[in-house]
Short mmCIF file of C-alpha atoms and ligand atoms in Angstrom, two decimals:
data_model
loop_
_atom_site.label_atom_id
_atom_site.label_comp_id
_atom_site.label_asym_id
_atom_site.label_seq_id
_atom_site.Cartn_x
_atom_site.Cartn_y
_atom_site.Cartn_z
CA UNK G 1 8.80 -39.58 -0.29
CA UNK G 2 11.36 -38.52 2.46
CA UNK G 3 10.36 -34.93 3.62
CA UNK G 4 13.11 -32.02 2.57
CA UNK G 5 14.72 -30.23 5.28
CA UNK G 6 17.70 -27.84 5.09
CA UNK G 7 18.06 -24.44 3.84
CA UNK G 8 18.48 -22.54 0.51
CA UNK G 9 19.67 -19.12 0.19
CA UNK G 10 17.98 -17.57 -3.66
CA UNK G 11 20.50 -14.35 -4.62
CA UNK G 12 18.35 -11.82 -6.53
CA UNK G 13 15.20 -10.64 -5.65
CA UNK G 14 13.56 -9.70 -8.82
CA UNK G 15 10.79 -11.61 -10.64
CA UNK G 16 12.58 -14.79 -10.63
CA UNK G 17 13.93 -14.79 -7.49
CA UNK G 18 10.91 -13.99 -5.78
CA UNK G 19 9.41 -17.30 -7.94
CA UNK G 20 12.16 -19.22 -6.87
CA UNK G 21 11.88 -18.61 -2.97
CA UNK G 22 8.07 -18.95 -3.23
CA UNK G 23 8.45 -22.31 -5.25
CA UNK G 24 11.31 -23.80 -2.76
CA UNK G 25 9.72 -22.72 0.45
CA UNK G 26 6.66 -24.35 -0.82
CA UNK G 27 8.48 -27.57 -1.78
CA UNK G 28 9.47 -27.65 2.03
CA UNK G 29 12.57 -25.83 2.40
CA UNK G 30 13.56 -22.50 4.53
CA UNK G 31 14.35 -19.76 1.96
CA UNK G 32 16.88 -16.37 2.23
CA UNK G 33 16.49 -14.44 -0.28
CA UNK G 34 19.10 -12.41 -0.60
CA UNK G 35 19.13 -9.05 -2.49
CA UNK G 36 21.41 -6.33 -2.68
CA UNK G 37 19.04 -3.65 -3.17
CA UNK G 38 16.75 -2.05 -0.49
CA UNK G 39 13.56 -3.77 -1.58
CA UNK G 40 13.13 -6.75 -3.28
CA UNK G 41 11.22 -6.75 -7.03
CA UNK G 42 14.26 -5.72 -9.52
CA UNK G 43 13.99 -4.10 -12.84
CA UNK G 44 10.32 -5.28 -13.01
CA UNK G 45 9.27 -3.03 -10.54
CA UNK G 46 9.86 -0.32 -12.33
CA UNK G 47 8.20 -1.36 -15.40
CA UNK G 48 4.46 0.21 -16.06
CA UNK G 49 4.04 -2.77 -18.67
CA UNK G 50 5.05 -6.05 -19.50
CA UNK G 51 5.42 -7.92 -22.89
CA UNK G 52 3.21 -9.31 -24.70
CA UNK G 53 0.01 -8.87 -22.67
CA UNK G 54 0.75 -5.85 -21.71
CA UNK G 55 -0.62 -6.53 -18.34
CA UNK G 56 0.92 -3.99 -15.76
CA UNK G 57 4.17 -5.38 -13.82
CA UNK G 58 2.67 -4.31 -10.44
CA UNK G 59 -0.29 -6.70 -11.30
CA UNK G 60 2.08 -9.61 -11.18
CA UNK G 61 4.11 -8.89 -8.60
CA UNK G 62 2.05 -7.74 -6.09
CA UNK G 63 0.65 -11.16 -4.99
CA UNK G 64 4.03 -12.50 -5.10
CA UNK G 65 5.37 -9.82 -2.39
CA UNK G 66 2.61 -10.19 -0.76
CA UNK G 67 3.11 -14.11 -0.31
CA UNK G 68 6.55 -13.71 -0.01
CA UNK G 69 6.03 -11.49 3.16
CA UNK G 70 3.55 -14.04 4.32
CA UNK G 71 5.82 -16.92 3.96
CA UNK G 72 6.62 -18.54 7.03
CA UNK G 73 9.65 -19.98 5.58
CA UNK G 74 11.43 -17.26 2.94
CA UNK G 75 13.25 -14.76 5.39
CA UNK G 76 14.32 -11.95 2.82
CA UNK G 77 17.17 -9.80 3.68
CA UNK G 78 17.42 -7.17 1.35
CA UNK G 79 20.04 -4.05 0.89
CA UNK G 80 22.95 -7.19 1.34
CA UNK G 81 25.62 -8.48 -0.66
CA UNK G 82 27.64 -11.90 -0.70
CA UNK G 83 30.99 -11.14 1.22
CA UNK G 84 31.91 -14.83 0.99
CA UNK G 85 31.09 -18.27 0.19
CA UNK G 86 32.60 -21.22 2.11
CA UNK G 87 32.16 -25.40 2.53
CA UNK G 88 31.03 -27.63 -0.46
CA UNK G 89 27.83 -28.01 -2.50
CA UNK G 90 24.85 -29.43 -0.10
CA UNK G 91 26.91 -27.80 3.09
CA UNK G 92 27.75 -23.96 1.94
CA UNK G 93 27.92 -21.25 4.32
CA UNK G 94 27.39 -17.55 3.30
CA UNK G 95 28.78 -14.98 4.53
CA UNK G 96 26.78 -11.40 4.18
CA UNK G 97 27.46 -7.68 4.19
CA UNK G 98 24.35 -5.95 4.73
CA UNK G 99 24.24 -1.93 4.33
CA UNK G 100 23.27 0.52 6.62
CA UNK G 101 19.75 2.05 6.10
CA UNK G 102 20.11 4.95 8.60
CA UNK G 103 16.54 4.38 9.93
CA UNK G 104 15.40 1.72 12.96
CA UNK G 105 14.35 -1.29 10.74
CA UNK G 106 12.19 -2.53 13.47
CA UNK G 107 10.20 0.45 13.86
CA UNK G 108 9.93 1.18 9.96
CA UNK G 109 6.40 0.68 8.84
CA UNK G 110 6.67 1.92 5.38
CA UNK G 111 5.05 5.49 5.45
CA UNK G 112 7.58 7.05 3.31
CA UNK G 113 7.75 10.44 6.15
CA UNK G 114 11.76 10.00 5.77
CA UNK G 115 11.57 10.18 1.93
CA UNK G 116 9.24 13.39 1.96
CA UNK G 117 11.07 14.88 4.42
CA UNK G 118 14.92 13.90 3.13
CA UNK G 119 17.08 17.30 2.96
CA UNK G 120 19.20 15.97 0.20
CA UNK G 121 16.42 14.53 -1.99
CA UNK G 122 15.85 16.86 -5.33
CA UNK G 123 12.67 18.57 -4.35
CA UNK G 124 11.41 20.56 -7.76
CA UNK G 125 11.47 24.09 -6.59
CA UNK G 126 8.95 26.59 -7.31
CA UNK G 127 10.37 29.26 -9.98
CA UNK G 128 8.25 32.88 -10.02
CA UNK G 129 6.97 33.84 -12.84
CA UNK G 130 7.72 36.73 -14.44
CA UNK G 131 4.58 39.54 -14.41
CA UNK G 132 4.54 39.93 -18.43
CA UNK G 133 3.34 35.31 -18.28
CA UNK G 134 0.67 36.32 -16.08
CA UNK G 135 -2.75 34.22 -17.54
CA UNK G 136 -5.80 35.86 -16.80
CA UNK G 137 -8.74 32.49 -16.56
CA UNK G 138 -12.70 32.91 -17.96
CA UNK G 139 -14.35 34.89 -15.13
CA UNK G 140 -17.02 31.47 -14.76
CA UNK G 141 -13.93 29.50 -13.65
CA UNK G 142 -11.57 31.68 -11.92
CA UNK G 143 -13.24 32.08 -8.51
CA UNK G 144 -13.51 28.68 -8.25
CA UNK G 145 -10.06 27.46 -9.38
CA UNK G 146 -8.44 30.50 -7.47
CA UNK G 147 -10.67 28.78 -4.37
CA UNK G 148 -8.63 25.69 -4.90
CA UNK G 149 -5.33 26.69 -5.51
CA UNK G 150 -5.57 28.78 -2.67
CA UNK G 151 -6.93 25.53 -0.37
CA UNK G 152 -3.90 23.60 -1.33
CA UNK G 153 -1.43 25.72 -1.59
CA UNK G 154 0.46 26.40 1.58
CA UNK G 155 0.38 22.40 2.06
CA UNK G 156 3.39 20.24 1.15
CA UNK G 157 3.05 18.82 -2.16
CA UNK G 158 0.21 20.88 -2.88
CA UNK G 159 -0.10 19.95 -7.26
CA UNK G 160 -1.51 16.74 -6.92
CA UNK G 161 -4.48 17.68 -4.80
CA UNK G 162 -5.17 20.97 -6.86
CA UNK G 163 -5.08 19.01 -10.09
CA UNK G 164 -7.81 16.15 -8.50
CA UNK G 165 -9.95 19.16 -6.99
CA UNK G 166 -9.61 21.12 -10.73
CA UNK G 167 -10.14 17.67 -12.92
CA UNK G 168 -13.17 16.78 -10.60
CA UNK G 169 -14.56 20.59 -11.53
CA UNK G 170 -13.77 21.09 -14.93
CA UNK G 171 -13.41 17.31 -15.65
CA UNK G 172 -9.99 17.82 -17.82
CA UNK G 173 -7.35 20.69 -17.78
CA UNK G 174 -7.74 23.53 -20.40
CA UNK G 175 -4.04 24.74 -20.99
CA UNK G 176 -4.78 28.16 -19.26
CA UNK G 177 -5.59 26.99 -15.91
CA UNK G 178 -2.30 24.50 -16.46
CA UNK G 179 -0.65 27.95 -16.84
CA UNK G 180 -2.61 29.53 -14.09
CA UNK G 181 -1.41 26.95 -11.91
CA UNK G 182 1.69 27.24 -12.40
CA UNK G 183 1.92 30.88 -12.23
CA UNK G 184 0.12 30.56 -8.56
CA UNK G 185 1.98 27.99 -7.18
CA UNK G 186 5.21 29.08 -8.84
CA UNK G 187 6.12 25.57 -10.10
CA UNK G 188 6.66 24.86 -13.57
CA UNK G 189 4.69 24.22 -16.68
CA UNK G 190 7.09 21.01 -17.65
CA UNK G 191 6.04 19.68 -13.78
CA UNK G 192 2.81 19.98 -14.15
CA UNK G 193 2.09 19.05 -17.20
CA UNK G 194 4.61 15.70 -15.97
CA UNK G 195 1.89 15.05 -13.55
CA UNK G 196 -1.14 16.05 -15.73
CA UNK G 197 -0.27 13.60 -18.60
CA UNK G 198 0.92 11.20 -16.46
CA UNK G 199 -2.31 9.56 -14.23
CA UNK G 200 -5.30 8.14 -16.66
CA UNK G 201 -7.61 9.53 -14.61
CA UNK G 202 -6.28 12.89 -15.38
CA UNK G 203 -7.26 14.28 -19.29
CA UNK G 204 -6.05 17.31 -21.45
CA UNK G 205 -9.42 17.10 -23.23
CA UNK G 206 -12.56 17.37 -22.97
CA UNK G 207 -14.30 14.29 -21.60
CA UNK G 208 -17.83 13.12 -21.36
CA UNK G 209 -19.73 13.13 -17.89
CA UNK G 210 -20.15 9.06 -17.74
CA UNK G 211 -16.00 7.75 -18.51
CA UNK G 212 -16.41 4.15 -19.83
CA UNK G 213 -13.35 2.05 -18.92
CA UNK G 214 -12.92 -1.52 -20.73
CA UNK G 215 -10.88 -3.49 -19.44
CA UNK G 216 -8.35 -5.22 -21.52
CA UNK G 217 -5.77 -7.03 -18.71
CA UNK G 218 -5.11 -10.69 -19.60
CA UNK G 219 -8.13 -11.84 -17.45
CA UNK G 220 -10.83 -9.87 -19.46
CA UNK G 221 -9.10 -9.98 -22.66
CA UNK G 222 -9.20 -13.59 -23.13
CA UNK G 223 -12.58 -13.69 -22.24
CA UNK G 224 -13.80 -11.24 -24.88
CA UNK G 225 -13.30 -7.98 -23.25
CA UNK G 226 -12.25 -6.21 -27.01
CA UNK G 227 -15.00 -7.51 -28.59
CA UNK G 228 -16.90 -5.30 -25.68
CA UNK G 229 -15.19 -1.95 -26.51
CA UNK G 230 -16.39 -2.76 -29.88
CA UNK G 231 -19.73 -2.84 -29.15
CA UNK G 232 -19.47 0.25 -26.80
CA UNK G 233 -17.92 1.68 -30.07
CA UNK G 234 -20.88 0.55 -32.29
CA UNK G 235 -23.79 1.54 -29.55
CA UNK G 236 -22.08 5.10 -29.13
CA UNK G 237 -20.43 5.46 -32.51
CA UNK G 238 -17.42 6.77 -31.40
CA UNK G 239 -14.06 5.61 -31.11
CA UNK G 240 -11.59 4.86 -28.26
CA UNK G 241 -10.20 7.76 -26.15
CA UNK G 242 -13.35 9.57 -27.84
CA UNK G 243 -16.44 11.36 -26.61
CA UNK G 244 -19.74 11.97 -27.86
CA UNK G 245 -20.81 14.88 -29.25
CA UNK G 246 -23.35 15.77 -25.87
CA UNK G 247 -20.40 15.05 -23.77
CA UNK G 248 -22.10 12.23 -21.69
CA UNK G 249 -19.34 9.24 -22.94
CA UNK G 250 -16.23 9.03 -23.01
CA UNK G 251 -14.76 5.43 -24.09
CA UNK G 252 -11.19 4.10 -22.48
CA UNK G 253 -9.40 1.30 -21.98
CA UNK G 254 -7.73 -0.27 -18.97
CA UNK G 255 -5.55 -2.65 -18.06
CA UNK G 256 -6.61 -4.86 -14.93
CA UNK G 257 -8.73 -2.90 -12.38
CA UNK G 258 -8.63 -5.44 -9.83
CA UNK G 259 -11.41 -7.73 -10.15
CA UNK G 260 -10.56 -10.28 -12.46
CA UNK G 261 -12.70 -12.68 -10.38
CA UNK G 262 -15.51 -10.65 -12.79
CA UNK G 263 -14.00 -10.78 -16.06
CA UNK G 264 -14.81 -9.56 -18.31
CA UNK G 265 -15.32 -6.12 -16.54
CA UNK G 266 -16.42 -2.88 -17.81
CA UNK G 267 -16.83 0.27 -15.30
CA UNK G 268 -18.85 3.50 -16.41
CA UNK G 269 -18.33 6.20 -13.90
CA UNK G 270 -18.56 4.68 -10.27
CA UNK G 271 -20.37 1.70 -11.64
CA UNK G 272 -19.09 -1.74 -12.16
CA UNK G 273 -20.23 -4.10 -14.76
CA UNK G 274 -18.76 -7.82 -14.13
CA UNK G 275 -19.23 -10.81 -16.22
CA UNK G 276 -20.57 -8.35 -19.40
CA UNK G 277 -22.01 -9.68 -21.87
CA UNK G 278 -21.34 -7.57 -25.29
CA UNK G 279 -25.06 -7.92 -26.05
CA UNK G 280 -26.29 -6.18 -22.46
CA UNK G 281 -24.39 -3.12 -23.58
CA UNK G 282 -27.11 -0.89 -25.68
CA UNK G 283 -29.60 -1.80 -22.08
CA UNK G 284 -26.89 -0.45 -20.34
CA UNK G 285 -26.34 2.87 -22.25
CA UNK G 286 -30.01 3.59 -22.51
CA UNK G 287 -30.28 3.60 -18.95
CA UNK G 288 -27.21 6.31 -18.63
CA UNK G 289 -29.27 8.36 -21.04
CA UNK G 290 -32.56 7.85 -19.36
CA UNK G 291 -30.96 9.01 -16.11
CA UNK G 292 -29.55 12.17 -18.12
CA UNK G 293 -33.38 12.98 -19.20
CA UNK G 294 -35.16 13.07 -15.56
S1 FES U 301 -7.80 -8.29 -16.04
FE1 FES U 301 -8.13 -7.87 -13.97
S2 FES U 301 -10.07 -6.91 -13.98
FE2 FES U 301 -9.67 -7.24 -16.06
#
């Protein structure tokens, strides 16, 4: 077979694209991939899930970008358009338009400094509450979540390490110190409850010590990984999303947690559980609740 040689330019970076550059610069050939956007990864980066495994979109495309940048052969060049196309099929030449970014591309490492500190960008601005919405917390929890709103609060961005500090205390958010939050920092309910709701690590009830994640990503799942939330179900007879009555388990699921390599994968707390085998799972929990009893 003669080898290839010659160039191919792939318009549209999305999921496809980035397929097609990966599949032609493999076949021999040296790739553009052209996109008119700033980044290459289209709609599907902006997906959380994708139909029907409901495996997240990041989990698919994230070895493709990465493989992409490590191509030697696919040059992307992003934020560009098509201006014009001239010759004949086999010998076209393109002619591109590429915008300006307003930031040195060759000393741009990706730390996102210009986005945080942009003066046009819609920053959520605190509002003051008014004294009459003033939420007085449980005197056993106040010191300590005053302590940490107080910590963060003169820092930039200051809800998302108050909320980590205050779920690591309290281990979920009572709607009071949601409230009391807001009225310190001045932002409002509707943001933080946005950010609350929005991370699974993050709960608005009451959740047991040891969190048991299943995971249920394509990898696990067709290796059994729902027949182990079952079991977990049947050993702790509770449901998903549910806790036991002492508060020591909570059950979740997840989707992918990065090491499919150990499908199927179960984590409880800090510990990870690869290869599980649904019938290992009462050993497991006994253990948990020996460790509660010492
Ligand atoms: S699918 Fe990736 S760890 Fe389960």
């Amino acid at each position: 077979m003669s080898e290839k040689i010659g160039s191919v330019a792939v318009v549209g970076g999305g999921i496809g694209g980035m397929q097609a550059a990966l599949d032609l610069a493999d076949s021999g050939m040296k790739v553009y991939l052209v996109e008119s956007k700033p980044g290459i990864g289209g709609v599907m980066s902006m997906l959380d899930k994708t139909f029907p495994t409901n495996d997240c979109a990041m989990c698919t495309m994230a070895p493709r970008l990465v493989e992409i940048a490590r191509h030697k052969d696919i040059e992307v060049i992003s934020h560009s358009d098509i201006e014009k196309i001239e010759g004949k099929p086999g010998k076209l030449k393109l002619t591109l338009k590429t915008k300006a970014r307003f930031i040195d591309v060759e000393k741009c490492t990706g730390c996102g400094s210009c986005t945080e500190n942009c003066p046009v960008r819609n920053i959520v601005q605190p509002i003051p509450l008014e004294e009459k919405e003033k939420v007085e917390l449980l005197p056993e929890i106040k010191e300590r979540v005053f302590d940490i709103v107080r910590k963060h609060s003169h820092k930039k961005g200051p809800l998302m390490p108050i909320l980590q500090e205050v779920s690591e205390y309290l281990k979920y958010f009572p709607e009071d110190v949601l409230k009391y939050i807001s009225q310190e920092t001045g932002y409002p309910l509707a943001h933080i409850c946005r950010i609350a709701t929005f991370y699974s690590g993050f709960s608005l009830k009451p959740i047991g010590k040891y969190i048991i994640n299943v995971c249920l990503g394509t990898a696990c799942y067709v290796r059994g990984s729902e027949k182990l939330l079952e079991r977990f179900s049947d050993v702790l007879e509770i449901g998903q999303d549910e806790t036991t009555p002492d508060m020591l388990f909570t059950i979740k699921s997840v989707r992918c947690i990065g090491c499919c390599g150990l499908s199927p994968v179960a984590t409880i707390g800090d510990d990870v559980y690869g290869k599980l085998q649904a019938r290992d799972i009462p050993g497991i929990i006994k253990k948990y609740k020996e460790k509660e009893k010492e």
